Coordinates of C-alpha atoms in Angstrom, one line a residue:
M1 CA 0.0 0.0 0.0
A2 CA 1.1 3.6 -0.6
Y3 CA 0.0 7.2 -0.5
I4 CA -0.7 8.4 -4.1
G5 CA -1.5 12.1 -3.6
F6 CA -4.6 14.2 -3.9
F7 CA -7.8 13.0 -5.5
P8 CA -8.6 15.1 -8.6
T9 CA -10.3 18.3 -7.7
S10 CA -12.0 18.9 -11.0
P11 CA -14.9 19.0 -11.9
G12 CA -15.7 19.0 -8.2
F13 CA -18.4 17.2 -6.1
N14 CA -21.9 18.5 -6.0
A15 CA -23.1 16.5 -2.9
I16 CA -21.8 14.6 0.1
N17 CA -23.2 12.1 2.6
F18 CA -20.8 12.6 5.5
K19 CA -20.5 10.0 8.3
Q20 CA -19.0 9.8 11.7
N21 CA -18.1 6.2 12.6
N22 CA -17.6 5.0 16.2
A23 CA -17.2 1.4 17.4
V24 CA -19.0 1.2 20.8
K25 CA -19.2 -2.1 22.6
K26 CA -22.5 -2.4 24.6
T27 CA -23.1 -5.0 27.3
V28 CA -26.4 -5.3 29.1
T29 CA -26.1 -6.7 32.6
A30 CA -28.6 -9.0 34.3
S31 CA -29.9 -6.0 36.3
G32 CA -30.6 -4.1 33.0
R33 CA -27.7 -1.7 33.2
T34 CA -26.0 -1.0 29.8
I35 CA -22.3 -0.8 30.0
R36 CA -20.7 1.1 27.1
A37 CA -17.0 1.3 26.1
T38 CA -14.8 1.9 23.1
N39 CA -11.1 1.3 22.4
S40 CA -11.1 2.7 18.9
T41 CA -10.9 6.2 17.4
T42 CA -13.6 8.0 15.4
L43 CA -13.2 7.5 11.7
W44 CA -14.8 9.8 9.1
S45 CA -16.3 8.5 5.9
G46 CA -18.5 9.7 3.1
V47 CA -20.2 9.2 -0.3
L48 CA -19.2 12.1 -2.6
A49 CA -21.3 12.6 -5.7
Y50 CA -20.3 14.2 -9.0
P51 CA -22.7 15.9 -11.4
P52 CA -22.9 14.2 -14.8
M53 CA -19.4 14.6 -16.4
T54 CA -18.1 14.7 -19.9
L55 CA -15.7 12.0 -20.9
S56 CA -12.8 14.4 -20.8
E57 CA -13.7 15.4 -17.3
F58 CA -14.1 11.8 -16.1
L59 CA -11.0 10.2 -17.6
P60 CA -8.5 11.7 -15.1
I61 CA -10.7 10.5 -12.3
Q62 CA -10.9 7.0 -13.9
A63 CA -7.1 6.9 -14.2
F64 CA -6.7 7.9 -10.5
L65 CA -9.1 5.2 -9.5
A66 CA -7.0 2.7 -11.4
R67 CA -4.0 3.8 -9.3
C68 CA -6.0 3.3 -6.1
Q69 CA -6.3 -0.4 -6.8
G70 CA -9.5 -0.7 -4.8
G71 CA -8.9 -0.1 -1.2
L72 CA -5.1 -0.7 -1.4
N73 CA -3.7 2.7 -1.8
E74 CA -4.6 5.9 0.1
F75 CA -5.0 9.5 -0.9
D76 CA -6.1 12.9 0.3
V77 CA -9.5 14.4 -0.7
I78 CA -11.0 17.7 0.1
M79 CA -14.6 17.4 1.3
P80 CA -17.0 20.0 0.0
T81 CA -18.2 22.3 2.8
I82 CA -16.9 19.9 5.5
S83 CA -13.2 20.7 4.8
Q84 CA -13.8 24.5 4.7
N85 CA -13.4 26.9 7.6
S86 CA -17.0 27.9 8.2
L87 CA -16.0 31.5 9.2
G88 CA -14.3 31.9 5.8
L89 CA -10.8 32.3 7.3
T90 CA -8.5 30.9 4.6
S91 CA -5.0 31.8 5.9
L92 CA -5.0 31.2 9.7
D93 CA -1.4 30.8 11.1
V94 CA -2.5 28.6 14.0
A95 CA 0.2 26.5 15.6
N96 CA 0.4 24.1 18.5
K97 CA 1.8 26.0 21.6
T98 CA 2.7 23.0 23.8
T99 CA 3.4 19.4 23.2
R100 CA 0.3 17.3 23.6
A101 CA 0.5 13.5 24.2
A102 CA -1.6 10.9 22.4
G103 CA -5.0 10.8 24.2
S104 CA -5.2 14.5 24.7
T105 CA -8.5 16.3 23.7
A106 CA -7.5 19.9 24.7
I107 CA -4.9 21.6 22.4
N108 CA -3.2 24.9 23.4
I109 CA -2.6 27.0 20.3
T110 CA -1.1 30.3 19.4
S111 CA -1.8 32.6 16.5
S112 CA -1.2 36.1 15.2
F113 CA -5.0 36.5 15.2
A114 CA -5.7 38.1 18.5
S115 CA -9.1 38.5 20.2
Q116 CA -10.8 36.9 17.2
K117 CA -13.1 33.9 16.7
I118 CA -11.2 31.5 14.4
L119 CA -13.2 28.2 14.5
N120 CA -16.8 27.3 14.9
P121 CA -18.0 24.1 16.6
G122 CA -18.1 21.4 13.9
D123 CA -15.1 22.8 12.0
V124 CA -12.3 20.3 11.3
I125 CA -8.6 20.6 11.6
R126 CA -5.5 18.5 10.8
F127 CA -2.1 18.7 12.6
P128 CA 1.1 18.9 10.5
N129 CA 2.7 15.8 11.8
H130 CA 0.0 13.2 11.0
S131 CA -2.9 12.7 8.8
K132 CA -5.9 12.2 11.2
V133 CA -8.7 14.8 11.0
Y134 CA -10.2 16.1 14.2
M135 CA -13.4 18.0 14.8
V136 CA -13.8 21.1 17.0
I137 CA -16.4 20.4 19.8
D138 CA -16.3 23.7 21.8
D139 CA -19.9 24.8 22.2
N140 CA -19.1 28.4 21.3
G141 CA -16.2 27.7 18.9
V142 CA -12.7 29.0 19.5
T143 CA -11.8 32.6 20.2
T144 CA -8.3 33.7 20.8
D145 CA -7.3 36.0 23.7
G146 CA -5.4 39.3 23.4
A147 CA -2.1 37.4 23.0
G148 CA -3.5 35.2 20.1
E149 CA -3.8 32.1 22.3
A150 CA -6.6 29.7 22.9
V151 CA -7.6 26.1 23.7
I152 CA -9.2 23.9 21.1
N153 CA -11.2 21.0 22.3
I154 CA -11.3 18.2 19.8
E155 CA -13.0 14.8 19.0
P156 CA -11.6 12.2 18.8
A157 CA -8.6 12.3 21.2
L158 CA -5.1 12.6 19.6
I159 CA -4.0 9.3 18.1
T160 CA -0.4 10.4 18.4
E161 CA 1.7 13.1 20.0
V162 CA 1.6 16.6 18.5
P163 CA 4.8 18.4 19.3
A164 CA 5.0 22.1 20.1
A165 CA 5.8 24.3 17.1
T166 CA 9.1 26.1 17.0
E167 CA 10.1 29.1 14.9
D168 CA 12.4 27.0 12.7
S169 CA 10.1 24.0 12.3
A170 CA 8.8 23.5 8.8
G171 CA 5.2 22.9 8.2
S172 CA 4.2 23.6 11.8
T173 CA 0.9 25.4 10.9
I174 CA -2.3 23.5 11.9
I175 CA -4.5 23.1 8.8
T176 CA -7.8 24.9 9.4
D177 CA -9.2 25.4 5.9
Q178 CA -9.4 23.1 2.9
V179 CA -8.6 20.3 5.3
P180 CA -7.6 17.1 3.5
F181 CA -9.0 13.8 4.7
R182 CA -6.7 10.7 4.2
M183 CA -8.9 8.1 2.6
I184 CA -9.2 4.8 0.9
L185 CA -11.9 3.5 -1.4
N186 CA -14.5 1.4 0.5
N187 CA -15.1 -0.9 -2.4
D188 CA -12.6 -2.9 -4.5
V189 CA -15.1 -2.9 -7.4
Q190 CA -15.8 0.6 -8.8
E191 CA -18.9 1.2 -10.9
M192 CA -18.7 3.9 -13.5
G193 CA -21.9 4.9 -15.2
Y194 CA -21.2 5.5 -18.9
R195 CA -24.4 6.9 -20.5
V196 CA -25.5 6.8 -24.2
D197 CA -25.6 10.6 -24.2
G198 CA -21.8 10.7 -23.7
L199 CA -21.9 11.7 -20.0
V200 CA -20.6 9.7 -17.1
G201 CA -22.0 9.3 -13.6
Y202 CA -19.9 8.4 -10.6
E203 CA -19.9 8.5 -6.8
L204 CA -16.8 8.2 -4.5
D205 CA -17.4 6.0 -1.5
V206 CA -14.5 6.5 1.0
T207 CA -13.4 5.9 4.6
E208 CA -10.6 7.6 6.6
V209 CA -7.5 5.5 7.1
I210 CA -4.8 6.0 9.8

């Protein structure tokens, strides 16, 4: 298996069925009490639909699908709406202020954006040192203080340590807009709807991989 790059961005998706996947084990005791536990992280998935495409639009997508080899190889894909910063902030220089261990759900950040709301609840982010995507769960979103600092509460918990950013560390900025999801195809058989009018229909069924 290998990482093969970004899924083609043109012509662009026109709809998405976005899913949050959690594996929760439930046990009902003799007294009727339900015990719930999980030892796995949240994974995101989705079905992304294209509008009818011309052959010239679809062929690069078909070629990329061939490179995927079903669910073998992974890629990054930008989710319509989901990947965007809902406040329209496209160039946030947000960085991790302190090292946070795997399992942490509260992230101390620093930014040049002082006393400003930078994220809404439900926005997604991705840290520079790994590919997992996390969701902001603060009820009122994230607003920096006068020094440009704030705490972001996330779901799920970090799957690996996130180191503190340093002035000379390359790529230390947290991705807060156009957030790429690291995905694989759910199905090893891909159906491509070639129509007699020359157009092609296709839906991309994907699940996050870590």
